[in-house]
Amino acid sequence: MIPLSWYVMLSAGLFTIGVVGVLSRRNIFIILMSIELMLNAANINLVAFAHYLQSLTGHIFVIFVITVAAAEAAVALAIIILLARNRGSVYVDEFNLMKG
């Protein structure tokens, strides 16, 4: 049996990689994948603690998080494609749409 601490360490490592990806990259696709990686790290924690506590609540939250992540990815990819067509780039530094 694998101890709970290994799952928590795996999740912390994946979450750290996701945060570094969000903060250091300029390509919006890489940023989106890093956000998905952080959501998957949270899912690992939810499943591990649900199994450890013998509860079904964590599994239900995981299904909800996966659903929200899929919707977020679909909407984000549509926005990214629209911006790429209009601006010709997928780099975050070049998107200054809110400046007046």
Short mmCIF file of C-alpha atoms in Angstrom, two decimals:
data_model
loop_
_atom_site.label_atom_id
_atom_site.label_comp_id
_atom_site.label_asym_id
_atom_site.label_seq_id
_atom_site.Cartn_x
_atom_site.Cartn_y
_atom_site.Cartn_z
CA MET A 1 0.00 0.00 0.00
CA ILE A 2 1.31 3.44 -0.94
CA PRO A 3 1.32 5.95 1.93
CA LEU A 4 -0.72 9.13 1.73
CA SER A 5 2.39 11.30 1.96
CA TRP A 6 3.62 10.05 -1.43
CA TYR A 7 0.43 11.22 -3.10
CA VAL A 8 0.70 14.59 -1.39
CA MET A 9 4.34 14.95 -2.50
CA LEU A 10 3.43 14.00 -6.08
CA SER A 11 0.60 16.51 -6.06
CA ALA A 12 2.83 19.23 -4.61
CA GLY A 13 5.44 18.57 -7.28
CA LEU A 14 2.91 18.74 -10.10
CA PHE A 15 1.37 21.89 -8.66
CA THR A 16 4.81 23.51 -8.39
CA ILE A 17 5.60 22.65 -12.01
CA GLY A 18 2.26 24.21 -13.00
CA VAL A 19 2.90 27.41 -11.07
CA VAL A 20 6.38 27.75 -12.57
CA GLY A 21 4.88 27.21 -16.02
CA VAL A 22 2.26 29.90 -15.50
CA LEU A 23 4.72 32.43 -14.11
CA SER A 24 7.63 31.88 -16.47
CA ARG A 25 6.13 31.22 -19.90
CA ARG A 26 4.84 33.71 -22.41
CA ASN A 27 3.02 31.35 -24.75
CA ILE A 28 -0.65 31.23 -23.86
CA PHE A 29 -0.95 27.53 -24.79
CA ILE A 30 1.77 26.62 -22.29
CA ILE A 31 0.03 28.72 -19.65
CA LEU A 32 -3.24 26.90 -20.31
CA MET A 33 -1.55 23.51 -20.02
CA SER A 34 0.10 24.62 -16.76
CA ILE A 35 -3.29 25.57 -15.33
CA GLU A 36 -4.62 22.14 -16.29
CA LEU A 37 -1.60 20.58 -14.56
CA MET A 38 -2.43 22.48 -11.37
CA LEU A 39 -6.04 21.29 -11.53
CA ASN A 40 -4.86 17.70 -11.94
CA ALA A 41 -2.59 18.10 -8.91
CA ALA A 42 -5.61 19.20 -6.89
CA ASN A 43 -7.52 16.17 -8.20
CA ILE A 44 -4.77 13.82 -7.02
CA ASN A 45 -5.02 15.32 -3.54
CA LEU A 46 -8.81 15.03 -3.51
CA VAL A 47 -8.77 11.37 -4.56
CA ALA A 48 -5.95 10.47 -2.14
CA PHE A 49 -7.65 12.05 0.86
CA ALA A 50 -11.03 10.61 -0.11
CA HIS A 51 -9.50 7.15 -0.23
CA TYR A 52 -7.64 7.71 3.04
CA LEU A 53 -10.77 8.97 4.84
CA GLN A 54 -13.07 6.38 3.21
CA SER A 55 -15.32 9.11 1.85
CA LEU A 56 -17.04 9.55 -1.50
CA THR A 57 -17.06 13.35 -1.31
CA GLY A 58 -13.57 13.74 -2.76
CA HIS A 59 -14.46 11.66 -5.80
CA ILE A 60 -17.54 13.79 -6.43
CA PHE A 61 -15.43 16.96 -6.24
CA VAL A 62 -12.97 15.45 -8.72
CA ILE A 63 -15.75 14.86 -11.23
CA PHE A 64 -16.86 18.47 -10.75
CA VAL A 65 -13.30 19.80 -11.18
CA ILE A 66 -12.78 17.73 -14.35
CA THR A 67 -16.05 19.12 -15.75
CA VAL A 68 -15.05 22.70 -14.96
CA ALA A 69 -11.57 22.12 -16.42
CA ALA A 70 -13.04 20.81 -19.67
CA ALA A 71 -15.35 23.79 -19.97
CA GLU A 72 -12.49 26.15 -19.14
CA ALA A 73 -10.28 24.56 -21.77
CA ALA A 74 -12.97 24.79 -24.44
CA VAL A 75 -13.71 28.46 -23.76
CA ALA A 76 -10.02 29.36 -23.39
CA LEU A 77 -9.08 27.64 -26.66
CA ALA A 78 -11.88 29.47 -28.48
CA ILE A 79 -10.63 32.80 -27.11
CA ILE A 80 -7.02 31.94 -27.96
CA ILE A 81 -7.94 31.03 -31.55
CA LEU A 82 -9.86 34.28 -31.91
CA LEU A 83 -6.96 36.32 -30.56
CA ALA A 84 -4.45 34.45 -32.72
CA ARG A 85 -6.48 35.18 -35.83
CA ASN A 86 -6.91 38.87 -34.98
CA ARG A 87 -3.45 39.60 -33.58
CA GLY A 88 -1.36 36.96 -35.34
CA SER A 89 0.39 35.90 -32.15
CA VAL A 90 -0.15 33.67 -29.11
CA TYR A 91 2.25 35.45 -26.77
CA VAL A 92 0.80 37.05 -23.66
CA ASP A 93 3.03 40.12 -23.81
CA GLU A 94 1.47 41.24 -27.08
CA PHE A 95 -2.11 41.25 -25.79
CA ASN A 96 -2.82 44.75 -24.55
CA LEU A 97 -6.51 44.89 -25.36
CA MET A 98 -7.50 46.52 -22.08
CA LYS A 99 -5.16 49.50 -22.39
CA GLY A 100 -6.91 52.76 -23.21
#
